[in-house]
PDB file of C-alpha atoms in Angstrom:
ATOM      1  CA  GLY A 727       0.074   0.151  -0.042  1.00  0.00           C
ATOM      2  CA  GLY A 728       1.026   3.674  -0.167  1.00  0.00           C
ATOM      3  CA  TYR A 729       2.090   3.766  -3.564  1.00  0.00           C
ATOM      4  CA  LYS A 730       0.437   6.229  -6.604  1.00  0.00           C
ATOM      5  CA  LEU A 731      -1.666   4.413  -9.173  1.00  0.00           C
ATOM      6  CA  THR A 732      -1.535   5.637 -12.349  1.00  0.00           C
ATOM      7  CA  GLY A 733      -2.147   4.558 -15.946  1.00  0.00           C
ATOM      8  CA  GLU A 734      -5.467   3.125 -17.667  1.00  0.00           C
ATOM      9  CA  ILE A 735      -7.692   0.211 -16.389  1.00  0.00           C
ATOM     10  CA  GLU A 736     -10.586  -1.104 -18.060  1.00  0.00           C
ATOM     11  CA  VAL A 737     -14.003  -1.871 -16.190  1.00  0.00           C
ATOM     12  CA  SER A 738     -15.458  -5.378 -17.464  1.00  0.00           C
ATOM     13  CA  GLY A 739     -18.950  -6.237 -18.237  1.00  0.00           C
ATOM     14  CA  ALA A 740     -21.727  -6.329 -15.414  1.00  0.00           C
ATOM     15  CA  LYS A 741     -21.879  -9.440 -13.230  1.00  0.00           C
ATOM     16  CA  ASN A 742     -25.589  -8.362 -12.406  1.00  0.00           C
ATOM     17  CA  SER A 743     -26.539  -8.235 -15.884  1.00  0.00           C
ATOM     18  CA  ALA A 744     -24.835 -10.607 -17.747  1.00  0.00           C
ATOM     19  CA  VAL A 745     -26.059 -13.582 -15.081  1.00  0.00           C
ATOM     20  CA  ALA A 746     -29.770 -12.604 -16.222  1.00  0.00           C
ATOM     21  CA  LEU A 747     -28.589 -12.040 -20.104  1.00  0.00           C
ATOM     22  CA  VAL A 748     -27.492 -15.518 -20.388  1.00  0.00           C
ATOM     23  CA  PRO A 749     -30.469 -17.574 -18.895  1.00  0.00           C
ATOM     24  CA  ALA A 750     -32.861 -14.805 -20.822  1.00  0.00           C
ATOM     25  CA  ALA A 751     -31.297 -15.811 -24.298  1.00  0.00           C
ATOM     26  CA  ILE A 752     -32.906 -19.287 -24.107  1.00  0.00           C
ATOM     27  CA  LEU A 753     -36.476 -17.282 -24.809  1.00  0.00           C
ATOM     28  CA  CYS A 754     -35.182 -16.609 -28.393  1.00  0.00           C
ATOM     29  CA  ASP A 755     -36.261 -18.957 -31.071  1.00  0.00           C
ATOM     30  CA  GLU A 756     -32.939 -18.227 -33.073  1.00  0.00           C
ATOM     31  CA  GLU A 757     -29.412 -17.409 -31.901  1.00  0.00           C
ATOM     32  CA  VAL A 758     -28.342 -14.467 -30.126  1.00  0.00           C
ATOM     33  CA  THR A 759     -24.695 -13.386 -29.427  1.00  0.00           C
ATOM     34  CA  ILE A 760     -23.743 -11.214 -26.149  1.00  0.00           C
ATOM     35  CA  SER A 761     -20.655  -9.290 -25.897  1.00  0.00           C
ATOM     36  CA  ASN A 762     -18.702  -7.667 -22.996  1.00  0.00           C
ATOM     37  CA  VAL A 763     -19.254 -10.907 -20.983  1.00  0.00           C
ATOM     38  CA  PRO A 764     -17.052 -10.972 -18.020  1.00  0.00           C
ATOM     39  CA  ASN A 765     -14.803 -13.924 -17.337  1.00  0.00           C
ATOM     40  CA  ILE A 766     -16.131 -15.166 -13.835  1.00  0.00           C
ATOM     41  CA  SER A 767     -17.333 -18.307 -12.082  1.00  0.00           C
ATOM     42  CA  ASP A 768     -20.837 -17.332 -12.310  1.00  0.00           C
ATOM     43  CA  ILE A 769     -21.208 -17.388 -16.132  1.00  0.00           C
ATOM     44  CA  ASP A 770     -19.158 -20.768 -16.039  1.00  0.00           C
ATOM     45  CA  SER A 771     -21.921 -22.234 -14.173  1.00  0.00           C
ATOM     46  CA  LEU A 772     -24.733 -20.795 -16.252  1.00  0.00           C
ATOM     47  CA  GLU A 773     -22.696 -22.323 -19.429  1.00  0.00           C
ATOM     48  CA  GLU A 774     -22.708 -25.435 -17.633  1.00  0.00           C
ATOM     49  CA  ILE A 775     -26.799 -25.326 -17.067  1.00  0.00           C
ATOM     50  CA  LEU A 776     -26.807 -24.626 -20.976  1.00  0.00           C
ATOM     51  CA  ASN A 777     -24.807 -27.352 -22.114  1.00  0.00           C
ATOM     52  CA  TYR A 778     -27.188 -29.851 -20.050  1.00  0.00           C
ATOM     53  CA  LEU A 779     -30.023 -28.265 -21.153  1.00  0.00           C
ATOM     54  CA  ASN A 780     -28.485 -28.974 -24.786  1.00  0.00           C
ATOM     55  CA  ALA A 781     -28.197 -25.624 -25.940  1.00  0.00           C
ATOM     56  CA  LYS A 782     -25.296 -24.764 -28.476  1.00  0.00           C
ATOM     57  CA  ILE A 783     -23.016 -22.380 -26.929  1.00  0.00           C
ATOM     58  CA  THR A 784     -19.406 -20.798 -28.351  1.00  0.00           C
ATOM     59  CA  ARG A 785     -17.383 -18.395 -25.803  1.00  0.00           C
ATOM     60  CA  ARG A 786     -14.511 -16.423 -26.989  1.00  0.00           C
ATOM     61  CA  ASP A 787     -12.933 -13.145 -25.603  1.00  0.00           C
ATOM     62  CA  GLY A 788     -15.969 -12.212 -23.932  1.00  0.00           C
ATOM     63  CA  VAL A 789     -18.272 -12.948 -26.763  1.00  0.00           C
ATOM     64  CA  LEU A 790     -21.174 -15.651 -26.066  1.00  0.00           C
ATOM     65  CA  THR A 791     -23.174 -16.872 -28.667  1.00  0.00           C
ATOM     66  CA  ILE A 792     -25.954 -19.284 -27.921  1.00  0.00           C
ATOM     67  CA  ASP A 793     -28.322 -21.176 -29.930  1.00  0.00           C
ATOM     68  CA  SER A 794     -31.324 -22.770 -27.908  1.00  0.00           C
ATOM     69  CA  SER A 795     -33.211 -24.095 -30.929  1.00  0.00           C
ATOM     70  CA  ASN A 796     -32.506 -27.667 -29.733  1.00  0.00           C
ATOM     71  CA  ILE A 797     -32.960 -27.347 -25.985  1.00  0.00           C
ATOM     72  CA  VAL A 798     -34.491 -30.118 -23.740  1.00  0.00           C
ATOM     73  CA  ASN A 799     -36.655 -28.928 -21.128  1.00  0.00           C
ATOM     74  CA  LYS A 800     -35.749 -31.266 -18.143  1.00  0.00           C
ATOM     75  CA  GLU A 801     -35.250 -30.875 -14.615  1.00  0.00           C
ATOM     76  CA  ILE A 802     -32.074 -28.828 -13.679  1.00  0.00           C
ATOM     77  CA  PRO A 803     -30.138 -30.705 -10.936  1.00  0.00           C
ATOM     78  CA  GLU A 804     -29.789 -29.261  -7.391  1.00  0.00           C
ATOM     79  CA  GLU A 805     -25.721 -29.463  -7.888  1.00  0.00           C
ATOM     80  CA  MET A 806     -26.154 -27.169 -10.797  1.00  0.00           C
ATOM     81  CA  SER A 807     -28.859 -24.843  -9.478  1.00  0.00           C
ATOM     82  CA  GLN A 808     -27.018 -24.323  -6.021  1.00  0.00           C
ATOM     83  CA  LYS A 809     -23.765 -22.892  -7.377  1.00  0.00           C
ATOM     84  CA  LEU A 810     -25.442 -19.419  -8.080  1.00  0.00           C
ATOM     85  CA  ARG A 811     -28.496 -17.235  -7.155  1.00  0.00           C
ATOM     86  CA  ALA A 812     -28.736 -16.128 -10.915  1.00  0.00           C
ATOM     87  CA  SER A 813     -29.907 -20.074 -11.682  1.00  0.00           C
ATOM     88  CA  TYR A 814     -33.337 -18.845 -10.958  1.00  0.00           C
ATOM     89  CA  TYR A 815     -33.193 -16.699 -14.144  1.00  0.00           C
ATOM     90  CA  PHE A 816     -33.678 -20.133 -15.922  1.00  0.00           C
ATOM     91  CA  MET A 817     -36.616 -21.031 -14.162  1.00  0.00           C
ATOM     92  CA  SER A 818     -38.654 -17.850 -15.501  1.00  0.00           C
ATOM     93  CA  SER A 819     -37.138 -18.549 -18.833  1.00  0.00           C
ATOM     94  CA  LEU A 820     -37.993 -21.986 -19.217  1.00  0.00           C
ATOM     95  CA  LEU A 821     -41.407 -21.081 -18.000  1.00  0.00           C
ATOM     96  CA  GLY A 822     -42.081 -18.446 -20.391  1.00  0.00           C
ATOM     97  CA  LYS A 823     -41.051 -20.662 -23.160  1.00  0.00           C
ATOM     98  CA  TYR A 824     -42.475 -24.256 -22.286  1.00  0.00           C
ATOM     99  CA  LYS A 825     -44.861 -23.450 -19.577  1.00  0.00           C
ATOM    100  CA  HIS A 826     -43.023 -26.011 -17.282  1.00  0.00           C
ATOM    101  CA  VAL A 827     -40.002 -26.001 -15.291  1.00  0.00           C
ATOM    102  CA  GLU A 828     -38.609 -28.337 -12.503  1.00  0.00           C
ATOM    103  CA  MET A 829     -35.655 -27.166 -10.780  1.00  0.00           C
ATOM    104  CA  TYR A 830     -34.089 -26.594  -7.285  1.00  0.00           C
ATOM    105  CA  PHE A 831     -33.955 -23.514  -5.053  1.00  0.00           C
ATOM    106  CA  PRO A 832     -31.029 -21.189  -6.377  1.00  0.00           C
ATOM    107  CA  GLY A 833     -27.860 -21.280  -4.287  1.00  0.00           C
ATOM    108  CA  GLY A 834     -25.114 -18.260  -4.115  1.00  0.00           C
ATOM    109  CA  CYS A 835     -23.517 -16.302  -1.737  1.00  0.00           C
ATOM    110  CA  THR A 836     -25.224 -16.248   2.060  1.00  0.00           C
ATOM    111  CA  ILE A 837     -26.160 -12.958   2.851  1.00  0.00           C
ATOM    112  CA  GLY A 838     -28.881 -13.061   5.089  1.00  0.00           C
ATOM    113  CA  GLU A 839     -32.481 -14.528   3.968  1.00  0.00           C
ATOM    114  CA  ARG A 840     -33.158 -14.301  -0.001  1.00  0.00           C
ATOM    115  CA  PRO A 841     -36.458 -15.756  -0.173  1.00  0.00           C
ATOM    116  CA  ILE A 842     -38.114 -15.882  -3.996  1.00  0.00           C
ATOM    117  CA  ASP A 843     -41.575 -15.492  -2.838  1.00  0.00           C
ATOM    118  CA  GLN A 844     -42.388 -12.165  -5.016  1.00  0.00           C
ATOM    119  CA  THR A 845     -41.015 -14.429  -7.946  1.00  0.00           C
ATOM    120  CA  LEU A 846     -43.290 -17.328  -7.180  1.00  0.00           C
ATOM    121  CA  LYS A 847     -46.053 -14.529  -6.694  1.00  0.00           C
ATOM    122  CA  ALA A 848     -45.761 -13.166 -10.324  1.00  0.00           C
ATOM    123  CA  TYR A 849     -45.767 -16.986 -11.422  1.00  0.00           C
ATOM    124  CA  ARG A 850     -49.088 -17.293  -9.708  1.00  0.00           C
ATOM    125  CA  ALA A 851     -50.913 -14.183 -11.033  1.00  0.00           C
ATOM    126  CA  LEU A 852     -49.570 -15.218 -14.422  1.00  0.00           C
ATOM    127  CA  GLY A 853     -51.392 -18.144 -14.324  1.00  0.00           C
ATOM    128  CA  ALA A 854     -48.773 -20.756 -13.433  1.00  0.00           C
ATOM    129  CA  VAL A 855     -49.343 -23.324 -10.621  1.00  0.00           C
ATOM    130  CA  VAL A 856     -46.497 -23.619  -8.167  1.00  0.00           C
ATOM    131  CA  ILE A 857     -45.810 -27.196  -6.531  1.00  0.00           C
ATOM    132  CA  GLU A 858     -42.956 -27.073  -3.869  1.00  0.00           C
ATOM    133  CA  GLU A 859     -41.571 -30.134  -2.663  1.00  0.00           C
ATOM    134  CA  GLY A 860     -38.832 -29.334   0.032  1.00  0.00           C
ATOM    135  CA  ASN A 861     -36.550 -27.256  -1.853  1.00  0.00           C
ATOM    136  CA  ARG A 862     -37.408 -28.386  -5.399  1.00  0.00           C
ATOM    137  CA  TYR A 863     -40.164 -26.690  -7.302  1.00  0.00           C
ATOM    138  CA  ILE A 864     -42.416 -27.507 -10.310  1.00  0.00           C
ATOM    139  CA  VAL A 865     -44.228 -24.601 -12.008  1.00  0.00           C
ATOM    140  CA  GLU A 866     -46.195 -25.338 -15.070  1.00  0.00           C
ATOM    141  CA  ALA A 867     -49.152 -23.382 -16.923  1.00  0.00           C
ATOM    142  CA  GLU A 868     -51.479 -24.656 -19.298  1.00  0.00           C
ATOM    143  CA  GLU A 869     -51.056 -20.871 -20.779  1.00  0.00           C
ATOM    144  CA  LEU A 870     -49.798 -17.908 -19.266  1.00  0.00           C
ATOM    145  CA  LYS A 871     -51.739 -15.099 -19.446  1.00  0.00           C
ATOM    146  CA  GLY A 872     -50.971 -11.164 -18.594  1.00  0.00           C
ATOM    147  CA  ALA A 873     -51.894  -9.546 -15.518  1.00  0.00           C
ATOM    148  CA  LYS A 874     -51.371  -7.001 -13.266  1.00  0.00           C
ATOM    149  CA  ILE A 875     -48.471  -7.322 -10.648  1.00  0.00           C
ATOM    150  CA  TYR A 876     -47.487  -5.267  -7.669  1.00  0.00           C
ATOM    151  CA  LEU A 877     -43.877  -6.439  -6.026  1.00  0.00           C
ATOM    152  CA  ASP A 878     -43.935  -6.023  -2.217  1.00  0.00           C
ATOM    153  CA  MET A 879     -40.640  -4.659  -2.761  1.00  0.00           C
ATOM    154  CA  PRO A 880     -38.326  -3.555  -5.785  1.00  0.00           C
ATOM    155  CA  SER A 881     -36.664  -6.917  -5.965  1.00  0.00           C
ATOM    156  CA  VAL A 882     -34.334  -6.684  -9.095  1.00  0.00           C
ATOM    157  CA  GLY A 883     -34.428 -10.596  -8.965  1.00  0.00           C
ATOM    158  CA  ALA A 884     -38.020 -10.590  -8.976  1.00  0.00           C
ATOM    159  CA  THR A 885     -38.299  -7.783 -11.553  1.00  0.00           C
ATOM    160  CA  ILE A 886     -36.361  -9.734 -13.876  1.00  0.00           C
ATOM    161  CA  ASN A 887     -38.085 -12.861 -13.458  1.00  0.00           C
ATOM    162  CA  THR A 888     -41.350 -11.332 -13.928  1.00  0.00           C
ATOM    163  CA  MET A 889     -40.562  -9.956 -17.254  1.00  0.00           C
ATOM    164  CA  LEU A 890     -38.914 -13.193 -18.704  1.00  0.00           C
ATOM    165  CA  ALA A 891     -41.749 -15.249 -17.335  1.00  0.00           C
ATOM    166  CA  ALA A 892     -44.343 -12.440 -18.899  1.00  0.00           C
ATOM    167  CA  VAL A 893     -42.613 -11.656 -22.313  1.00  0.00           C
ATOM    168  CA  LYS A 894     -44.516 -14.575 -24.086  1.00  0.00           C
ATOM    169  CA  ALA A 895     -47.381 -14.649 -22.161  1.00  0.00           C
ATOM    170  CA  LYS A 896     -50.773 -13.710 -24.047  1.00  0.00           C
ATOM    171  CA  GLY A 897     -51.791 -10.296 -23.401  1.00  0.00           C
ATOM    172  CA  LYS A 898     -50.425  -7.040 -21.302  1.00  0.00           C
ATOM    173  CA  THR A 899     -48.792  -7.589 -18.056  1.00  0.00           C
ATOM    174  CA  VAL A 900     -48.204  -4.505 -15.736  1.00  0.00           C
ATOM    175  CA  ILE A 901     -45.710  -4.538 -12.921  1.00  0.00           C
ATOM    176  CA  GLU A 902     -45.608  -1.973 -10.357  1.00  0.00           C
ATOM    177  CA  ASN A 903     -43.164  -1.173  -7.357  1.00  0.00           C
ATOM    178  CA  VAL A 904     -40.498  -2.843  -9.738  1.00  0.00           C
ATOM    179  CA  ALA A 905     -36.543  -2.215  -9.537  1.00  0.00           C
ATOM    180  CA  LYS A 906     -35.195   0.524 -11.359  1.00  0.00           C
ATOM    181  CA  GLU A 907     -31.407  -0.728 -11.453  1.00  0.00           C
ATOM    182  CA  PRO A 908     -29.380  -0.136 -14.741  1.00  0.00           C
ATOM    183  CA  GLU A 909     -29.614  -3.938 -15.082  1.00  0.00           C
ATOM    184  CA  ILE A 910     -33.339  -3.764 -15.639  1.00  0.00           C
ATOM    185  CA  VAL A 911     -32.749  -1.585 -18.555  1.00  0.00           C
ATOM    186  CA  ASN A 912     -29.922  -3.863 -19.789  1.00  0.00           C
ATOM    187  CA  VAL A 913     -32.053  -7.001 -19.732  1.00  0.00           C
ATOM    188  CA  ALA A 914     -35.373  -5.183 -21.172  1.00  0.00           C
ATOM    189  CA  THR A 915     -33.391  -3.678 -23.902  1.00  0.00           C
ATOM    190  CA  PHE A 916     -31.994  -7.087 -24.650  1.00  0.00           C
ATOM    191  CA  LEU A 917     -35.614  -8.808 -25.184  1.00  0.00           C
ATOM    192  CA  ASN A 918     -36.606  -5.629 -27.031  1.00  0.00           C
ATOM    193  CA  ASN A 919     -34.210  -6.115 -29.389  1.00  0.00           C
ATOM    194  CA  MET A 920     -35.290  -9.723 -30.082  1.00  0.00           C
ATOM    195  CA  GLY A 921     -38.738  -8.255 -30.589  1.00  0.00           C
ATOM    196  CA  ALA A 922     -40.014  -8.472 -26.985  1.00  0.00           C
ATOM    197  CA  LYS A 923     -42.632  -5.527 -26.246  1.00  0.00           C
ATOM    198  CA  ILE A 924     -41.305  -3.919 -22.980  1.00  0.00           C
ATOM    199  CA  LYS A 925     -42.005  -0.619 -21.914  1.00  0.00           C
ATOM    200  CA  GLY A 926     -41.162   1.281 -18.544  1.00  0.00           C
ATOM    201  CA  ALA A 927     -37.808  -0.151 -17.724  1.00  0.00           C
ATOM    202  CA  GLY A 928     -35.894   1.919 -15.603  1.00  0.00           C
ATOM    203  CA  THR A 929     -39.091   3.684 -14.239  1.00  0.00           C
ATOM    204  CA  ASN A 930     -41.519   1.842 -11.359  1.00  0.00           C
ATOM    205  CA  VAL A 931     -43.861   0.590 -13.690  1.00  0.00           C
ATOM    206  CA  ILE A 932     -43.198  -1.839 -16.404  1.00  0.00           C
ATOM    207  CA  THR A 933     -45.777  -2.838 -18.951  1.00  0.00           C
ATOM    208  CA  ILE A 934     -45.085  -5.893 -21.326  1.00  0.00           C
ATOM    209  CA  THR A 935     -47.560  -6.838 -24.142  1.00  0.00           C
ATOM    210  CA  GLY A 936     -46.533 -10.552 -25.149  1.00  0.00           C
ATOM    211  CA  VAL A 937     -45.271 -11.776 -28.216  1.00  0.00           C
ATOM    212  CA  ASP A 938     -45.166 -15.439 -29.598  1.00  0.00           C
ATOM    213  CA  TYR A 939     -41.676 -15.397 -31.375  1.00  0.00           C
ATOM    214  CA  LEU A 940     -38.022 -13.641 -30.370  1.00  0.00           C
ATOM    215  CA  HIS A 941     -35.808 -13.511 -33.133  1.00  0.00           C
ATOM    216  CA  LYS A 942     -32.098 -13.338 -33.255  1.00  0.00           C
ATOM    217  CA  SER A 943     -30.054 -10.268 -31.919  1.00  0.00           C
ATOM    218  CA  PHE A 944     -26.850  -8.811 -30.953  1.00  0.00           C
ATOM    219  CA  HIS A 945     -26.541  -7.466 -27.390  1.00  0.00           C
ATOM    220  CA  GLU A 946     -24.037  -5.882 -25.351  1.00  0.00           C
ATOM    221  CA  VAL A 947     -23.744  -6.482 -21.546  1.00  0.00           C
ATOM    222  CA  ILE A 948     -23.075  -2.747 -19.570  1.00  0.00           C
ATOM    223  CA  PRO A 949     -20.168  -1.773 -17.679  1.00  0.00           C
ATOM    224  CA  ASP A 950     -19.932  -3.008 -14.170  1.00  0.00           C
ATOM    225  CA  ARG A 951     -20.757   0.055 -11.854  1.00  0.00           C
ATOM    226  CA  ILE A 952     -19.660  -1.777  -8.996  1.00  0.00           C
ATOM    227  CA  GLU A 953     -16.589  -2.471 -10.286  1.00  0.00           C
ATOM    228  CA  ALA A 954     -16.299   1.126 -11.702  1.00  0.00           C
ATOM    229  CA  GLY A 955     -17.121   2.759  -8.547  1.00  0.00           C
ATOM    230  CA  THR A 956     -14.498   0.542  -6.792  1.00  0.00           C
ATOM    231  CA  TYR A 957     -11.906   1.787  -9.130  1.00  0.00           C
ATOM    232  CA  VAL A 958     -13.142   5.168  -8.506  1.00  0.00           C
ATOM    233  CA  ILE A 959     -12.716   5.034  -4.770  1.00  0.00           C
ATOM    234  CA  ILE A 960      -9.078   3.684  -4.746  1.00  0.00           C
ATOM    235  CA  GLY A 961      -8.300   6.301  -7.587  1.00  0.00           C
ATOM    236  CA  ALA A 962      -9.443   9.091  -4.907  1.00  0.00           C
ATOM    237  CA  LEU A 963      -7.281   7.259  -2.358  1.00  0.00           C
ATOM    238  CA  LEU A 964      -4.200   6.606  -4.236  1.00  0.00           C
ATOM    239  CA  GLY A 965      -4.630   7.586  -7.859  1.00  0.00           C
ATOM    240  CA  GLU A 966      -2.649  10.355  -9.823  1.00  0.00           C
ATOM    241  CA  ASN A 967      -3.352  10.358 -13.637  1.00  0.00           C
ATOM    242  CA  LEU A 968      -5.381   7.057 -13.169  1.00  0.00           C
ATOM    243  CA  THR A 969      -8.211   6.465 -15.742  1.00  0.00           C
ATOM    244  CA  ILE A 970     -10.835   4.164 -15.702  1.00  0.00           C
ATOM    245  CA  LYS A 971     -12.497   3.045 -19.094  1.00  0.00           C
ATOM    246  CA  ASN A 972     -15.258   1.568 -20.046  1.00  0.00           C
ATOM    247  CA  LEU A 973     -18.102   3.120 -17.760  1.00  0.00           C
ATOM    248  CA  ILE A 974     -21.302   4.763 -17.909  1.00  0.00           C
ATOM    249  CA  PRO A 975     -20.691   7.877 -15.572  1.00  0.00           C
ATOM    250  CA  SER A 976     -24.249   8.087 -15.012  1.00  0.00           C
ATOM    251  CA  HIS A 977     -24.390   5.046 -12.970  1.00  0.00           C
ATOM    252  CA  ILE A 978     -22.018   5.911 -10.271  1.00  0.00           C
ATOM    253  CA  GLU A 979     -22.962   9.792 -10.152  1.00  0.00           C
ATOM    254  CA  SER A 980     -24.396   9.407  -6.903  1.00  0.00           C
ATOM    255  CA  LEU A 981     -20.564   8.407  -6.126  1.00  0.00           C
ATOM    256  CA  THR A 982     -18.822  10.879  -8.059  1.00  0.00           C
ATOM    257  CA  SER A 983     -20.805  14.010  -7.213  1.00  0.00           C
ATOM    258  CA  LYS A 984     -19.937  13.124  -3.543  1.00  0.00           C
ATOM    259  CA  LEU A 985     -16.200  12.478  -4.183  1.00  0.00           C
ATOM    260  CA  ILE A 986     -16.015  15.820  -6.364  1.00  0.00           C
ATOM    261  CA  GLU A 987     -17.529  17.638  -2.935  1.00  0.00           C
ATOM    262  CA  ALA A 988     -15.008  16.271  -1.142  1.00  0.00           C
ATOM    263  CA  GLY A 989     -12.578  17.786  -3.144  1.00  0.00           C
ATOM    264  CA  VAL A 990     -11.564  14.748  -5.637  1.00  0.00           C
ATOM    265  CA  GLU A 991     -10.099  16.576  -8.728  1.00  0.00           C
ATOM    266  CA  MET A 992     -11.440  14.119 -11.551  1.00  0.00           C
ATOM    267  CA  ASN A 993     -12.320  14.745 -15.500  1.00  0.00           C
ATOM    268  CA  ILE A 994     -15.446  12.859 -16.693  1.00  0.00           C
ATOM    269  CA  SER A 995     -15.780  12.175 -20.134  1.00  0.00           C
ATOM    270  CA  GLU A 996     -18.684  10.251 -21.957  1.00  0.00           C
ATOM    271  CA  ASP A 997     -17.057   6.577 -20.980  1.00  0.00           C
ATOM    272  CA  SER A 998     -14.202   7.199 -18.687  1.00  0.00           C
ATOM    273  CA  ILE A 999     -13.186   8.959 -15.709  1.00  0.00           C
ATOM    274  CA  THR A1000      -9.690  10.151 -14.963  1.00  0.00           C
ATOM    275  CA  ILE A1001      -8.552  11.045 -11.290  1.00  0.00           C
ATOM    276  CA  GLU A1002      -6.224  13.782 -12.012  1.00  0.00           C
ATOM    277  CA  LYS A1003      -4.414  14.114  -8.432  1.00  0.00           C
ATOM    278  CA  ARG A1004      -4.748  13.433  -4.804  1.00  0.00           C
ATOM    279  CA  GLY A1005      -5.341  16.574  -2.470  1.00  0.00           C
ATOM    280  CA  LYS A1006      -6.388  17.084   1.013  1.00  0.00           C
ATOM    281  CA  TYR A1007     -10.038  15.913   1.519  1.00  0.00           C
ATOM    282  CA  LYS A1008     -12.725  17.579   3.161  1.00  0.00           C
ATOM    283  CA  ALA A1009     -15.380  15.915   4.980  1.00  0.00           C
ATOM    284  CA  VAL A1010     -19.031  16.143   3.488  1.00  0.00           C
TER     285      VAL A1010
END
């Protein structure tokens, strides 16, 4: 510690976006390509599930191509689903596409109680029957129908899961009290690029008009705002002409505005931030 940090560093794709985009890809009826995918273990685990379901995948230099036209909708084993929390996005994608899914409760990091009650509430509102057998779930519906759904809390996971389940449902779905994070917008944009009809992502109400078919598309994972913010903070402490590239400044504006108030000298451009030099910062 104690050394100046200078030069350039590039922010990778957002983990919380990528782990939803990959399961969302199986809703497509053709092939999709996702770029700027971070090289992390969660993506490895999602790829393992895709392979198990018989999807055709290529992954190279952060670009992931997924062809799910020959997917076999079978129960996702417990040892796979428990590797990460985001595995439950497969539950929504498979339900939305095939009206039937069987899998175990998702795993992931232990940060207190993380129920999926809001996701199950959405499934039931759309017309699905949810059978719980311990930590195993069977969810099925003769037909998914649009509904008005109010989330008891603005959960990112429940918001994404409801979008995935509703995108091919008959009629209109209105989801209220939704999460507004950039990852929500990124997933909605991905689905819209494939032909979905989603409006309101980024606000507290999302409206979805169901479609029958989703076509191929190319999509890019947004930069990871948590990683970007981490680099900006360490730059504020130790940076001198340190440039953080491949970020969206508006995604971390609440952080940078407070650091500027504290006396951090930074130059903010369209997709990068340069910490110019350290100073004597003041409390804010």
